[in-house]
Short mmCIF file of C-alpha atoms in Angstrom, two decimals:
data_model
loop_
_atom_site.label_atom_id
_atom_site.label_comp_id
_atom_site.label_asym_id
_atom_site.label_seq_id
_atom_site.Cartn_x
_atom_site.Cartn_y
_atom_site.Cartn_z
CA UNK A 1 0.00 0.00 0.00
CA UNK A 2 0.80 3.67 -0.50
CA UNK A 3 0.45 4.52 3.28
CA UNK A 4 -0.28 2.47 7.01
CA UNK A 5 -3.47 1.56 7.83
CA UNK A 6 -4.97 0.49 4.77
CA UNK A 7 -5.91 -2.56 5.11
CA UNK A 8 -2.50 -4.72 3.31
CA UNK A 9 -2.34 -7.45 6.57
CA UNK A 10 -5.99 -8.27 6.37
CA UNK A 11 -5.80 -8.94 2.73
CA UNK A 12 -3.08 -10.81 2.07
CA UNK A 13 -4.24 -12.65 4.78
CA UNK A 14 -8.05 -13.19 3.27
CA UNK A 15 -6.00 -13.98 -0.06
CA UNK A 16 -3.51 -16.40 1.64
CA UNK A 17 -6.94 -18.64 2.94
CA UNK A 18 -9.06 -18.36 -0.12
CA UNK A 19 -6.09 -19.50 -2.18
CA UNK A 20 -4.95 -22.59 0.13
CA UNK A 21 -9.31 -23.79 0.21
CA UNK A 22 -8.70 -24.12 -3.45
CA UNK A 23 -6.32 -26.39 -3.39
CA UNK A 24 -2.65 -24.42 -3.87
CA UNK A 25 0.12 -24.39 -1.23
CA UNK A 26 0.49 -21.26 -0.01
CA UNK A 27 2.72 -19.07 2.22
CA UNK A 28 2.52 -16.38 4.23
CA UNK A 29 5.52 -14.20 4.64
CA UNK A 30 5.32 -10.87 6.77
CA UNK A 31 8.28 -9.04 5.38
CA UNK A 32 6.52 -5.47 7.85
CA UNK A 33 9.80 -6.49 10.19
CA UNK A 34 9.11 -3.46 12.69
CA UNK A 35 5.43 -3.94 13.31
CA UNK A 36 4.91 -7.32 12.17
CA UNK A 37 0.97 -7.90 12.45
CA UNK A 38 0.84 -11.88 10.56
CA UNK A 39 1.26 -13.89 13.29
CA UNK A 40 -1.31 -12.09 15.39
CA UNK A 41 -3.81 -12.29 12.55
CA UNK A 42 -3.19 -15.93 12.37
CA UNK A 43 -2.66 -16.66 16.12
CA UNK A 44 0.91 -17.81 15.99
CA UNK A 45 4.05 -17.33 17.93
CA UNK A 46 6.71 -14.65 16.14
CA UNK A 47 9.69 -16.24 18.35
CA UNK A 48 11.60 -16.85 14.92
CA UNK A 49 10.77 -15.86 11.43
CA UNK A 50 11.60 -14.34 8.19
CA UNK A 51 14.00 -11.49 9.59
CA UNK A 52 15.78 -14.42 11.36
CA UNK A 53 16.38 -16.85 8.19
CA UNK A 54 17.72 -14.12 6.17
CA UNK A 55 20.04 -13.03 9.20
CA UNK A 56 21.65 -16.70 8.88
CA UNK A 57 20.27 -17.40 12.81
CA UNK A 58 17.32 -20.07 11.49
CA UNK A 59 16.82 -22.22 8.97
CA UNK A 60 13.70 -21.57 6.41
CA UNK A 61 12.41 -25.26 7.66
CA UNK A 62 12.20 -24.33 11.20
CA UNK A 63 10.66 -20.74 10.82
CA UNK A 64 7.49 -21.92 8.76
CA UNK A 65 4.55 -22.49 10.65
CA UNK A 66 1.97 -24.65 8.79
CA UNK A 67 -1.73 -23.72 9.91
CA UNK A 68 -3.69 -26.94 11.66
CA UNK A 69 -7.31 -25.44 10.65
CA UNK A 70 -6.61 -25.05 6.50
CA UNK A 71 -4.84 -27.44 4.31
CA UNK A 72 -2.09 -26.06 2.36
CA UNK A 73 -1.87 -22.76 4.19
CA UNK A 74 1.61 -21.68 5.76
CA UNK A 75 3.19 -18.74 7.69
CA UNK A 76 6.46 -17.21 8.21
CA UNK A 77 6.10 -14.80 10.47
CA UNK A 78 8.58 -11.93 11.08
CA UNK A 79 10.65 -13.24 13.82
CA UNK A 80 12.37 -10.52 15.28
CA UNK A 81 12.93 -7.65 16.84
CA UNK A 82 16.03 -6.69 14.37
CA UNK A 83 17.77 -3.56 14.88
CA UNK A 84 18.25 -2.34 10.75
CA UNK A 85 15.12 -4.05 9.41
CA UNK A 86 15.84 -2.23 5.98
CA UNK A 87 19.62 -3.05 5.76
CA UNK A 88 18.44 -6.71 6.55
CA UNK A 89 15.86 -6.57 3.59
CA UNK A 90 17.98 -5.27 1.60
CA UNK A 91 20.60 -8.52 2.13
CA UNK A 92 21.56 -10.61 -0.98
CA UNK A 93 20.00 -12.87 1.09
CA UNK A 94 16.26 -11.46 0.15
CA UNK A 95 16.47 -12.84 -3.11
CA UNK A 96 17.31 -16.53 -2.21
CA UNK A 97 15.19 -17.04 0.55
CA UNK A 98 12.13 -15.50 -1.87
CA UNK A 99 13.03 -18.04 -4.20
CA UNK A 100 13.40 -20.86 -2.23
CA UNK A 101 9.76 -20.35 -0.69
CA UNK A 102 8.28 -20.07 -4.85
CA UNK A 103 10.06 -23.15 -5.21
CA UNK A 104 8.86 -24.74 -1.90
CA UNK A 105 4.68 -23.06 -2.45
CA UNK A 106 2.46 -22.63 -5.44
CA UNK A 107 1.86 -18.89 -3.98
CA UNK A 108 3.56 -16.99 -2.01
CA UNK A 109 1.96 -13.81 -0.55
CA UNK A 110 4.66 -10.98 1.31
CA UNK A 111 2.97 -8.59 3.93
CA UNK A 112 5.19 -5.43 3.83
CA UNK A 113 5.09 -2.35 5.45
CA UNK A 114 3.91 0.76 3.80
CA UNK A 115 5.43 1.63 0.23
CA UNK A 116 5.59 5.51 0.93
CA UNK A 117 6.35 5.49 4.58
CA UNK A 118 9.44 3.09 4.71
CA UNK A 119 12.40 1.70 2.64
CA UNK A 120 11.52 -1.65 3.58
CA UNK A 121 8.91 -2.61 1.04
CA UNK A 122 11.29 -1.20 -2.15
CA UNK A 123 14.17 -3.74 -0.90
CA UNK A 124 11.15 -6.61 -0.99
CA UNK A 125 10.01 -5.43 -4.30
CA UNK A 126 13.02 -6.03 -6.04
CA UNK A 127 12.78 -9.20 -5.09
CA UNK A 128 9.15 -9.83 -6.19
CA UNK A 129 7.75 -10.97 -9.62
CA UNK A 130 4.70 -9.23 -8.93
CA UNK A 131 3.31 -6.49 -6.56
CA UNK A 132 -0.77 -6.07 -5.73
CA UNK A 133 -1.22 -2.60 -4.30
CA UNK A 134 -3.70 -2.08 -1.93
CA UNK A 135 -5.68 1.25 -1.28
CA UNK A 136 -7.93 2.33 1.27
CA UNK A 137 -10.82 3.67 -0.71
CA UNK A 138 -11.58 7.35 0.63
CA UNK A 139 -8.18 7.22 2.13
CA UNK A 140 -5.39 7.31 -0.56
CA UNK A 141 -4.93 10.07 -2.40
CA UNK A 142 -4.15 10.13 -6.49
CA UNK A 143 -0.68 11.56 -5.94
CA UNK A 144 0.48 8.82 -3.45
CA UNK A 145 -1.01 5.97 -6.06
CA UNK A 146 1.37 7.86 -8.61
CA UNK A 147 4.16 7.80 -6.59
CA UNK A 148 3.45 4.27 -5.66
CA UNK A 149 3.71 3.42 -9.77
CA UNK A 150 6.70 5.70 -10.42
CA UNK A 151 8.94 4.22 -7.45
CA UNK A 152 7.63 0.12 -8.06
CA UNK A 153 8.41 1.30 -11.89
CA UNK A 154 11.69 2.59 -11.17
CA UNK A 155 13.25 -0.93 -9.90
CA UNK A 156 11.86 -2.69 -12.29
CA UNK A 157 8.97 -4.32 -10.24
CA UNK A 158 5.71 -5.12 -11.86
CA UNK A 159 2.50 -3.79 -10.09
CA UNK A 160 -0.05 -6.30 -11.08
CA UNK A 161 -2.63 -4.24 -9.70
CA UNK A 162 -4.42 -2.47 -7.12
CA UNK A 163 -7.62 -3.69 -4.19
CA UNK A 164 -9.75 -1.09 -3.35
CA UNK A 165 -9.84 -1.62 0.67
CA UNK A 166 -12.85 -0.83 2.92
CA UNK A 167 -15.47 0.04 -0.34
CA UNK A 168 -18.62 0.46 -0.07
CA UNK A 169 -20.90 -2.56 -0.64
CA UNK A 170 -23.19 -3.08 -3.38
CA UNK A 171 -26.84 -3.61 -1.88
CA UNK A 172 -27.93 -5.80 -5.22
CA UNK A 173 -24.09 -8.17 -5.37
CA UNK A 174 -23.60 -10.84 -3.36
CA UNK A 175 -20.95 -11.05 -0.80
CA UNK A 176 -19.13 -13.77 1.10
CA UNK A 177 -17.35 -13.22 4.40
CA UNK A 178 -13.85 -15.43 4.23
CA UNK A 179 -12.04 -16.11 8.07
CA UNK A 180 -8.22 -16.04 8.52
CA UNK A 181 -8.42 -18.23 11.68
#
């Protein structure tokens, strides 16, 4: 997303579950290393995770938490605290560990922080075939969407699109409410 707070945790999250009920192997990876929100939204511990494996201190096979309650649906949390989350994300190791998981998973879904706010999420979208942007409808403004495009543009990363967050509903189309936990 463009900004906090619009909605990019719950989504990925909704996405992750609707994807594993159809049969794929997914995985969860909160790459928001300073105010990792995953694991809560699943109701997992964040003792070791995704900052860890790409420090060197855990192995990928350890940090992965696969989810009792839906087939085919795993998490790496954040692990964590780290002191230079950016520096960290910005590691050669990024790129590896990314790679191992699309080789591991049909889909794999990174939570990062904010695109405008932090650093952070440009290290993790070099590393990324594809980025989803997510908006808060009523909440992001045209200029920070642009900005969004021009910086994802600028290292080569390809925004596949953008979810409205938090639209109004359409009285007359039918809606279904998906769970995380």
């Amino acid at each position: 997303s463009a900004e906090p707070n619009e909605g990019k945790s719950t989504i990925v999250s909704n996405l992750a579950v609707t994807l594993a009920q159809t049969g794929l192997r997914v995985v969860v990876v909160d790459g928001d290393l300073r105010l990792p929100t995953i694991h809560a939204i699943f109701n997992i511990p964040n003792t070791v995770g995704f900052g860890d494996v790409l420090k060197g201190s855990a192995r990928l096979e350890d940090a992965i938490v696969k989810s009792w309650k839906i087939q085919g649906l795993s998490v790496l949390p954040s692990g964590g605290p780290f002191e230079h989350p950016a520096e960290l994300l910005a590691s050669t190791t990024t790129g590896p560990v990314l790679a191992d998981l699309a080789q591991r998973f049909d889909v794999v879904l990174v939570d990062s922080p904010a695109l405008l706010a932090l650093a952070d999420a440009l290290s993790l979208a070099t590393e990324i075939p594809d980025v989803l942007v997510v908006v808060g409808r009523s909440q992001t403004k045209k200029e920070a969407l642009i900005s969004v495009r021009k910086q994802l543009t600028g290292i080569g990363a390809h925004p596949l699109g953008i979810v409205v967050n938090r639209s109004e509903e359409v009285p007359s189309y039918p809606t279904t409410a998906v769970s995380c936990t």
